[in-house]
Amino acid sequence: MVAMAAATASSQLIFSKPCSPSRLCPFQLGVFDTKSVLSSSSSRRRHVGRSGVRCMAVGEATTETKRRSGYELQTLTNWLLKQEQAGVIDAELTIVLSSISMACKQIASLVQRANISNLTGVQGAVNVQGEDQKKLDVVSNEVFSNCLRSSGRTGIIASEEEDVPVAVEESYSGNYIVVFDPLDGSSNIDAAVSTGSIFGIYSPNDECLADIGDDPTLGTTEQRCVVNVCQPGSNLLAAGYCMYSSSIIFVLTLGKGVFAFTLDPMYGEFVLTQENLQIPRAGKIYAFNEGNYQLWDDKLKKYIDDLKDPGPSGKPYSARYIGSLVGDFHRTLLYGGIYGYPRDKKSKNGKLRLLYECAPMSFIVEQAGGKGSDGHQRILDIQPVEIHQRVPLYIGSVEEVEKVEKYLA
């Protein structure tokens, strides 16, 4: 009997209780060790008594039943429901996030078929920032807006591509405020380089003040929208981005860690692939557009020059720059280092938008143990004074961001 129990245990097939021949044996399936099963099968013997075949229970192997099966997948939908059950978010926010994930799936499909569907090139219009709109900028903005409106849980939506925030129609209106950049890095579309979508979610805040009193062009509803949207990043409830690259990766934080989901084309679902992401405290990669080097102030030039100096280690920092905030940030999140888009003589406040890009990304990086700064203060502490406000951005590993702050002080 001892030999039989040992052989049964080595097979890693775990039965919950003895059974009679009159019924099937209920069992719990642990993780198969194929070689072990095959090698042990020849040495196993069925114990046949008056009651027929007996299934041996193995009490010592209970820990095996807790091991996750190789075929067990946790989708974004299931993960959000678990967060709701745990009281981290409510049902309304679950619906909003599900709607955003659906928008990202649609945009991912459009990006992958851009050349086939004639969605490359410029639309012919110019957005509120004076930038030429790509065809996919316009389409992605429509997709994102429609998904959020139809969720019935958003009250105000604000897009980087729109002049002012929009109040959702009363029949679909909810409470959440969503700010988003529907397609970051769209200038890379024609070359099939990484792009992405960025979003942040707030609660209404009627105490938020904005400098709109002297603007006669805005109606009462628009003013209310502006006031509610102009919140510091420290008020964010959730933030995330979706990167459209060799994989479609959805990164999300609800203020309790950072989680990454990868779109499985077989199931059409985002599947949890990385839990509680943590950025290294330091790194040896920097991502700046050095084409603007001559436009930077001397302090920043000195910082970049020192990164290139091999020093005692004999190894300088590596330069990696994609030109897409989402792509550059995602690499920095995984490997450490710093991403920077500073102010210069041409762009006095930098080019990245506080509400749609800098604040959501800074919220994510802080949840991963990193830091986001404008070179002098924490990005999440900056109170927006206008919808499309631009700020310099230095974001990444804590030690790297603090280093550039010292140079710029």
Short mmCIF file of C-alpha atoms in Angstrom, two decimals:
data_model
loop_
_atom_site.label_atom_id
_atom_site.label_comp_id
_atom_site.label_asym_id
_atom_site.label_seq_id
_atom_site.Cartn_x
_atom_site.Cartn_y
_atom_site.Cartn_z
CA MET A 1 0.00 0.00 0.00
CA VAL A 2 2.85 2.42 0.78
CA ALA A 3 4.44 1.73 -2.61
CA MET A 4 1.08 2.17 -4.30
CA ALA A 5 0.49 5.56 -2.61
CA ALA A 6 3.95 6.74 -3.58
CA ALA A 7 3.40 5.73 -7.20
CA THR A 8 0.06 7.47 -7.23
CA ALA A 9 1.58 10.65 -5.77
CA SER A 10 4.35 10.68 -8.38
CA SER A 11 1.77 10.72 -11.17
CA GLN A 12 0.44 14.07 -9.86
CA LEU A 13 -3.13 12.98 -10.55
CA ILE A 14 -4.92 13.92 -7.37
CA PHE A 15 -8.23 12.36 -6.39
CA SER A 16 -10.38 13.98 -3.78
CA LYS A 17 -11.85 10.82 -2.23
CA PRO A 18 -12.24 7.08 -2.73
CA CYS A 19 -14.98 6.01 -5.13
CA SER A 20 -16.97 2.96 -5.99
CA PRO A 21 -17.29 1.36 -9.47
CA SER A 22 -20.90 2.50 -9.60
CA ARG A 23 -19.85 6.10 -10.23
CA LEU A 24 -17.02 8.05 -11.86
CA CYS A 25 -14.18 9.21 -9.67
CA PRO A 26 -14.40 12.94 -8.97
CA PHE A 27 -10.91 14.38 -9.05
CA GLN A 28 -8.96 17.59 -9.00
CA LEU A 29 -6.43 18.00 -11.76
CA GLY A 30 -3.07 19.38 -10.73
CA VAL A 31 -0.25 20.34 -13.06
CA PHE A 32 0.82 17.39 -15.21
CA ASP A 33 4.43 16.35 -15.26
CA THR A 34 4.22 14.39 -18.52
CA LYS A 35 7.53 12.55 -18.14
CA SER A 36 6.69 11.57 -14.60
CA VAL A 37 3.25 10.30 -15.61
CA LEU A 38 4.67 8.21 -18.47
CA SER A 39 7.54 6.76 -16.46
CA SER A 40 5.42 5.93 -13.47
CA SER A 41 2.56 4.40 -15.46
CA SER A 42 4.53 1.25 -16.18
CA SER A 43 5.20 0.69 -12.50
CA ARG A 44 1.65 1.41 -11.35
CA ARG A 45 -0.72 -1.42 -10.58
CA ARG A 46 -4.44 -1.20 -10.16
CA HIS A 47 -5.58 -2.49 -6.81
CA VAL A 48 -8.67 -4.59 -7.47
CA GLY A 49 -10.64 -5.83 -4.53
CA ARG A 50 -14.21 -6.96 -4.05
CA SER A 51 -15.40 -3.42 -4.71
CA GLY A 52 -13.47 -3.11 -7.99
CA VAL A 53 -11.10 -0.24 -8.79
CA ARG A 54 -10.20 2.07 -5.92
CA CYS A 55 -8.97 5.64 -6.35
CA MET A 56 -6.31 6.54 -3.84
CA ALA A 57 -6.52 9.92 -2.06
CA VAL A 58 -3.19 11.66 -1.56
CA GLY A 59 -3.41 14.05 1.38
CA GLU A 60 0.20 15.15 1.12
CA ALA A 61 -0.33 16.64 -2.37
CA THR A 62 -2.93 19.26 -1.48
CA THR A 63 -0.47 22.05 -2.31
CA GLU A 64 -0.42 20.87 -5.93
CA THR A 65 -4.11 21.70 -6.33
CA LYS A 66 -3.36 25.37 -5.63
CA ARG A 67 -0.91 25.67 -8.52
CA ARG A 68 -2.36 27.56 -11.47
CA SER A 69 -3.13 25.49 -14.53
CA GLY A 70 -1.21 26.35 -17.68
CA TYR A 71 -4.54 26.88 -19.41
CA GLU A 72 -5.99 29.25 -16.82
CA LEU A 73 -6.35 32.76 -18.29
CA GLN A 74 -7.51 35.86 -16.45
CA THR A 75 -9.14 38.31 -18.80
CA LEU A 76 -9.40 42.05 -18.23
CA THR A 77 -13.16 41.64 -17.75
CA ASN A 78 -12.71 39.01 -15.02
CA TRP A 79 -9.98 41.06 -13.38
CA LEU A 80 -12.18 44.17 -13.28
CA LEU A 81 -15.04 42.15 -11.75
CA LYS A 82 -12.68 40.92 -9.03
CA GLN A 83 -11.64 44.51 -8.30
CA GLU A 84 -15.30 45.42 -8.05
CA GLN A 85 -15.99 42.53 -5.66
CA ALA A 86 -13.03 43.64 -3.54
CA GLY A 87 -14.46 47.16 -3.33
CA VAL A 88 -11.55 48.78 -5.22
CA ILE A 89 -13.92 50.18 -7.88
CA ASP A 90 -17.66 50.34 -8.33
CA ALA A 91 -19.81 48.82 -11.09
CA GLU A 92 -19.98 52.16 -12.91
CA LEU A 93 -16.21 52.42 -13.27
CA THR A 94 -16.03 48.78 -14.35
CA ILE A 95 -18.31 49.62 -17.27
CA VAL A 96 -16.28 52.71 -18.20
CA LEU A 97 -13.04 50.72 -18.26
CA SER A 98 -14.65 47.94 -20.28
CA SER A 99 -15.81 50.53 -22.81
CA ILE A 100 -12.28 51.94 -23.05
CA SER A 101 -10.86 48.46 -23.67
CA MET A 102 -13.39 47.97 -26.46
CA ALA A 103 -12.34 51.28 -28.03
CA CYS A 104 -8.71 50.15 -27.86
CA LYS A 105 -9.53 46.88 -29.63
CA GLN A 106 -11.24 48.78 -32.44
CA ILE A 107 -8.37 51.25 -32.79
CA ALA A 108 -5.84 48.39 -32.76
CA SER A 109 -7.67 46.82 -35.69
CA LEU A 110 -7.74 50.13 -37.56
CA VAL A 111 -4.03 50.69 -36.96
CA GLN A 112 -3.13 47.23 -38.23
CA ARG A 113 -5.20 47.75 -41.36
CA ALA A 114 -4.25 51.40 -41.92
CA ASN A 115 -2.43 50.85 -45.20
CA ILE A 116 -5.04 48.41 -46.50
CA SER A 117 -7.96 50.69 -45.60
CA ASN A 118 -6.31 53.88 -46.91
CA LEU A 119 -6.14 55.41 -43.43
CA THR A 120 -2.58 56.68 -43.71
CA GLY A 121 -1.65 60.26 -44.45
CA VAL A 122 -3.09 63.61 -43.41
CA GLN A 123 -6.82 64.24 -43.07
CA GLY A 124 -6.48 67.86 -44.23
CA ALA A 125 -7.71 69.43 -40.98
CA VAL A 126 -5.73 71.04 -38.17
CA ASN A 127 -6.52 70.34 -34.51
CA VAL A 128 -6.78 72.91 -31.72
CA GLN A 129 -3.02 72.71 -31.08
CA GLY A 130 -2.30 73.69 -34.67
CA GLU A 131 -1.12 70.22 -35.61
CA ASP A 132 -2.05 68.46 -38.86
CA GLN A 133 -4.55 65.72 -38.10
CA LYS A 134 -3.84 62.29 -39.50
CA LYS A 135 -6.79 60.33 -40.84
CA LEU A 136 -6.48 57.87 -37.97
CA ASP A 137 -6.43 60.73 -35.43
CA VAL A 138 -9.94 61.68 -36.53
CA VAL A 139 -11.25 58.11 -36.74
CA SER A 140 -9.70 57.07 -33.40
CA ASN A 141 -11.19 60.11 -31.68
CA GLU A 142 -14.63 59.14 -33.02
CA VAL A 143 -14.23 55.54 -31.86
CA PHE A 144 -13.10 56.54 -28.37
CA SER A 145 -15.85 59.14 -27.98
CA ASN A 146 -18.61 56.79 -29.17
CA CYS A 147 -17.54 53.97 -26.84
CA LEU A 148 -17.47 56.30 -23.84
CA ARG A 149 -20.81 57.92 -24.68
CA SER A 150 -22.59 54.62 -25.22
CA SER A 151 -21.34 53.26 -21.90
CA GLY A 152 -23.88 55.48 -20.16
CA ARG A 153 -21.46 56.04 -17.28
CA THR A 154 -19.54 59.13 -18.41
CA GLY A 155 -20.74 62.66 -17.77
CA ILE A 156 -17.94 64.60 -19.48
CA ILE A 157 -15.34 63.49 -22.00
CA ALA A 158 -12.34 65.54 -23.06
CA SER A 159 -10.13 64.68 -26.00
CA GLU A 160 -6.81 66.10 -27.09
CA GLU A 161 -8.37 66.41 -30.55
CA GLU A 162 -11.36 68.52 -29.43
CA ASP A 163 -11.47 72.26 -28.71
CA VAL A 164 -13.38 71.92 -25.43
CA PRO A 165 -14.67 69.06 -23.25
CA VAL A 166 -18.05 67.63 -24.19
CA ALA A 167 -20.98 66.93 -21.87
CA VAL A 168 -22.55 63.58 -22.69
CA GLU A 169 -26.22 63.69 -23.69
CA GLU A 170 -28.56 63.33 -20.71
CA SER A 171 -30.01 60.04 -21.96
CA TYR A 172 -26.52 58.47 -21.73
CA SER A 173 -25.08 60.62 -18.98
CA GLY A 174 -23.18 59.23 -15.99
CA ASN A 175 -20.80 60.76 -13.47
CA TYR A 176 -17.26 59.94 -14.54
CA ILE A 177 -14.97 62.35 -16.38
CA VAL A 178 -12.65 60.77 -18.93
CA VAL A 179 -9.73 62.58 -20.57
CA PHE A 180 -7.89 60.89 -23.42
CA ASP A 181 -5.44 61.11 -26.27
CA PRO A 182 -7.05 58.75 -28.79
CA LEU A 183 -3.91 58.10 -30.85
CA ASP A 184 -0.57 59.20 -29.46
CA GLY A 185 2.36 59.09 -31.89
CA SER A 186 0.13 59.13 -34.97
CA SER A 187 2.99 60.63 -37.01
CA ASN A 188 4.47 57.12 -36.89
CA ILE A 189 1.44 55.44 -38.47
CA ASP A 190 2.65 55.61 -42.05
CA ALA A 191 5.89 53.87 -41.03
CA ALA A 192 4.08 51.21 -38.94
CA VAL A 193 5.92 52.26 -35.76
CA SER A 194 4.43 51.89 -32.27
CA THR A 195 1.50 54.15 -31.37
CA GLY A 196 -0.96 54.15 -28.50
CA SER A 197 -3.97 55.58 -26.67
CA ILE A 198 -3.74 57.28 -23.25
CA PHE A 199 -6.59 57.93 -20.79
CA GLY A 200 -7.33 59.19 -17.29
CA ILE A 201 -10.54 59.01 -15.24
CA TYR A 202 -11.74 61.55 -12.65
CA SER A 203 -14.76 62.10 -10.43
CA PRO A 204 -16.67 65.39 -10.82
CA ASN A 205 -15.09 68.25 -8.90
CA ASP A 206 -17.20 71.40 -8.73
CA GLU A 207 -14.59 73.14 -6.59
CA CYS A 208 -12.05 73.08 -9.39
CA LEU A 209 -11.33 76.58 -10.64
CA ALA A 210 -10.31 77.50 -14.17
CA ASP A 211 -9.63 80.80 -15.87
CA ILE A 212 -12.68 80.85 -18.15
CA GLY A 213 -14.72 83.72 -16.75
CA ASP A 214 -13.58 86.15 -19.42
CA ASP A 215 -14.25 83.85 -22.36
CA PRO A 216 -17.56 84.94 -23.93
CA THR A 217 -17.46 82.14 -26.50
CA LEU A 218 -18.20 79.41 -23.95
CA GLY A 219 -21.76 78.64 -22.87
CA THR A 220 -22.78 77.56 -19.36
CA THR A 221 -22.51 73.83 -20.15
CA GLU A 222 -19.08 74.21 -21.71
CA GLN A 223 -17.87 76.23 -18.74
CA ARG A 224 -19.09 73.51 -16.38
CA CYS A 225 -17.21 70.94 -18.46
CA VAL A 226 -13.99 72.94 -18.37
CA VAL A 227 -14.23 73.48 -14.62
CA ASN A 228 -14.79 69.76 -13.95
CA VAL A 229 -12.00 68.62 -16.24
CA CYS A 230 -9.33 71.02 -14.93
CA GLN A 231 -8.21 68.83 -12.05
CA PRO A 232 -4.69 67.99 -10.88
CA GLY A 233 -3.44 64.49 -11.59
CA SER A 234 -3.50 63.70 -7.89
CA ASN A 235 -7.31 63.45 -8.24
CA LEU A 236 -7.13 60.64 -10.80
CA LEU A 237 -9.09 57.50 -9.97
CA ALA A 238 -7.62 55.43 -12.77
CA ALA A 239 -5.28 55.83 -15.71
CA GLY A 240 -3.83 53.69 -18.44
CA TYR A 241 -2.66 53.34 -21.98
CA CYS A 242 -2.91 50.87 -24.82
CA MET A 243 0.14 50.31 -27.02
CA TYR A 244 -0.35 49.18 -30.61
CA SER A 245 2.83 47.37 -31.57
CA SER A 246 3.96 43.77 -32.20
CA SER A 247 1.56 43.03 -29.34
CA ILE A 248 -1.46 45.04 -28.23
CA ILE A 249 -0.74 45.82 -24.58
CA PHE A 250 -3.23 47.46 -22.20
CA VAL A 251 -1.60 48.90 -19.06
CA LEU A 252 -3.86 50.00 -16.21
CA THR A 253 -3.72 51.33 -12.68
CA LEU A 254 -6.62 51.85 -10.30
CA GLY A 255 -4.36 53.47 -7.72
CA LYS A 256 -3.27 50.11 -6.31
CA GLY A 257 -0.40 48.95 -8.49
CA VAL A 258 0.12 48.66 -12.25
CA PHE A 259 -1.14 45.73 -14.32
CA ALA A 260 -0.51 44.81 -17.95
CA PHE A 261 -2.86 42.89 -20.23
CA THR A 262 -2.04 41.56 -23.69
CA LEU A 263 -4.65 41.13 -26.40
CA ASP A 264 -4.94 37.47 -27.32
CA PRO A 265 -6.03 37.37 -30.97
CA MET A 266 -7.30 33.83 -30.53
CA TYR A 267 -9.94 34.88 -28.00
CA GLY A 268 -10.22 38.58 -28.79
CA GLU A 269 -9.69 39.34 -25.09
CA PHE A 270 -7.09 41.22 -23.08
CA VAL A 271 -5.35 38.68 -20.85
CA LEU A 272 -3.43 39.50 -17.66
CA THR A 273 0.28 39.05 -18.37
CA GLN A 274 2.08 41.16 -15.74
CA GLU A 275 1.01 41.96 -12.18
CA ASN A 276 2.20 44.78 -9.93
CA LEU A 277 4.75 46.15 -12.38
CA GLN A 278 7.67 47.92 -10.69
CA ILE A 279 10.05 50.22 -12.55
CA PRO A 280 13.75 49.84 -11.59
CA ARG A 281 15.00 52.63 -9.30
CA ALA A 282 17.69 53.50 -11.83
CA GLY A 283 18.46 52.69 -15.44
CA LYS A 284 20.99 53.30 -18.20
CA ILE A 285 18.62 54.34 -21.01
CA TYR A 286 17.51 57.87 -21.89
CA ALA A 287 14.89 58.91 -24.43
CA PHE A 288 15.09 62.55 -25.56
CA ASN A 289 14.70 64.07 -29.01
CA GLU A 290 18.30 65.24 -29.39
CA GLY A 291 17.42 66.93 -32.66
CA ASN A 292 16.35 69.84 -30.42
CA TYR A 293 19.66 69.88 -28.51
CA GLN A 294 20.68 73.35 -29.72
CA LEU A 295 17.30 74.74 -28.57
CA TRP A 296 17.71 73.53 -24.97
CA ASP A 297 19.07 75.60 -22.12
CA ASP A 298 22.64 75.04 -20.96
CA LYS A 299 21.67 73.13 -17.81
CA LEU A 300 19.86 70.48 -19.80
CA LYS A 301 22.69 70.28 -22.35
CA LYS A 302 25.12 69.63 -19.49
CA TYR A 303 22.87 66.84 -18.18
CA ILE A 304 22.72 65.11 -21.57
CA ASP A 305 26.47 65.53 -22.09
CA ASP A 306 27.13 63.86 -18.74
CA LEU A 307 24.89 60.92 -19.66
CA LYS A 308 27.08 60.35 -22.70
CA ASP A 309 30.27 60.43 -20.66
CA PRO A 310 31.45 56.83 -20.01
CA GLY A 311 32.86 57.84 -16.61
CA PRO A 312 34.55 55.32 -14.30
CA SER A 313 32.28 52.50 -15.46
CA GLY A 314 33.45 52.97 -19.05
CA LYS A 315 29.86 52.65 -20.28
CA PRO A 316 27.68 55.66 -21.18
CA TYR A 317 23.87 55.70 -21.11
CA SER A 318 22.15 54.24 -24.17
CA ALA A 319 19.94 56.53 -26.29
CA ARG A 320 16.56 55.08 -27.34
CA TYR A 321 13.92 57.33 -28.88
CA ILE A 322 10.85 56.14 -30.77
CA GLY A 323 8.96 59.43 -30.99
CA SER A 324 5.81 57.91 -29.49
CA LEU A 325 5.22 58.68 -25.82
CA VAL A 326 3.44 55.37 -25.23
CA GLY A 327 6.21 53.31 -26.83
CA ASP A 328 9.05 55.18 -25.13
CA PHE A 329 7.26 55.16 -21.78
CA HIS A 330 6.46 51.44 -21.91
CA ARG A 331 10.10 50.55 -22.53
CA THR A 332 11.16 52.87 -19.70
CA LEU A 333 8.59 51.29 -17.37
CA LEU A 334 10.01 47.82 -18.02
CA TYR A 335 13.75 48.54 -18.19
CA GLY A 336 14.17 51.73 -16.17
CA GLY A 337 15.82 54.97 -17.23
CA ILE A 338 14.22 58.27 -18.18
CA TYR A 339 12.02 59.76 -20.88
CA GLY A 340 12.08 63.51 -21.37
CA TYR A 341 10.31 66.12 -23.44
CA PRO A 342 11.73 69.43 -22.17
CA ARG A 343 10.85 73.02 -22.93
CA ASP A 344 13.02 74.71 -25.53
CA LYS A 345 13.34 77.99 -27.43
CA LYS A 346 10.67 76.88 -29.89
CA SER A 347 8.21 75.35 -27.38
CA LYS A 348 8.40 77.40 -24.19
CA ASN A 349 6.35 74.88 -22.19
CA GLY A 350 7.26 71.71 -24.03
CA LYS A 351 4.79 69.98 -26.33
CA LEU A 352 3.06 67.33 -24.23
CA ARG A 353 -0.39 68.03 -22.78
CA LEU A 354 -0.78 67.94 -19.02
CA LEU A 355 -4.32 66.54 -18.91
CA TYR A 356 -4.18 63.98 -21.68
CA GLU A 357 -0.61 62.71 -21.52
CA CYS A 358 1.59 63.89 -18.65
CA ALA A 359 -0.81 63.42 -15.70
CA PRO A 360 -2.07 59.91 -16.64
CA MET A 361 1.47 58.68 -17.36
CA SER A 362 2.78 60.19 -14.12
CA PHE A 363 -0.01 58.50 -12.16
CA ILE A 364 0.98 55.18 -13.71
CA VAL A 365 4.71 55.59 -13.09
CA GLU A 366 4.20 56.60 -9.45
CA GLN A 367 2.09 53.49 -8.89
CA ALA A 368 5.02 51.50 -10.30
CA GLY A 369 7.50 53.18 -7.94
CA GLY A 370 8.80 55.80 -10.38
CA LYS A 371 8.49 59.56 -10.69
CA GLY A 372 7.05 62.17 -13.04
CA SER A 373 8.29 65.78 -12.93
CA ASP A 374 8.32 68.97 -14.98
CA GLY A 375 11.93 69.42 -13.90
CA HIS A 376 11.03 71.33 -10.75
CA GLN A 377 7.85 69.85 -9.28
CA ARG A 378 5.70 66.73 -9.26
CA ILE A 379 3.47 66.55 -12.33
CA LEU A 380 0.48 65.31 -10.30
CA ASP A 381 0.58 68.46 -8.15
CA ILE A 382 0.20 70.87 -11.07
CA GLN A 383 -3.22 72.55 -11.16
CA PRO A 384 -4.34 72.93 -14.81
CA VAL A 385 -5.36 76.43 -15.81
CA GLU A 386 -6.46 75.54 -19.32
CA ILE A 387 -7.68 72.46 -21.14
CA HIS A 388 -4.77 72.00 -23.52
CA GLN A 389 -2.04 73.18 -21.17
CA ARG A 390 1.45 71.97 -22.08
CA VAL A 391 4.20 71.19 -19.58
CA PRO A 392 7.74 69.80 -19.78
CA LEU A 393 7.93 66.14 -18.80
CA TYR A 394 10.69 64.04 -17.24
CA ILE A 395 9.43 60.60 -16.29
CA GLY A 396 10.90 57.25 -15.32
CA SER A 397 13.08 55.78 -12.58
CA VAL A 398 13.19 57.77 -9.34
CA GLU A 399 16.96 58.18 -9.29
CA GLU A 400 17.11 59.28 -12.92
CA VAL A 401 14.34 61.89 -12.57
CA GLU A 402 15.87 63.25 -9.37
CA LYS A 403 19.21 63.52 -11.18
CA VAL A 404 17.80 65.72 -13.95
CA GLU A 405 15.97 67.85 -11.35
CA LYS A 406 19.34 68.57 -9.69
CA TYR A 407 20.82 69.69 -12.99
CA LEU A 408 17.84 71.95 -13.72
CA ALA A 409 17.63 73.47 -10.22
#
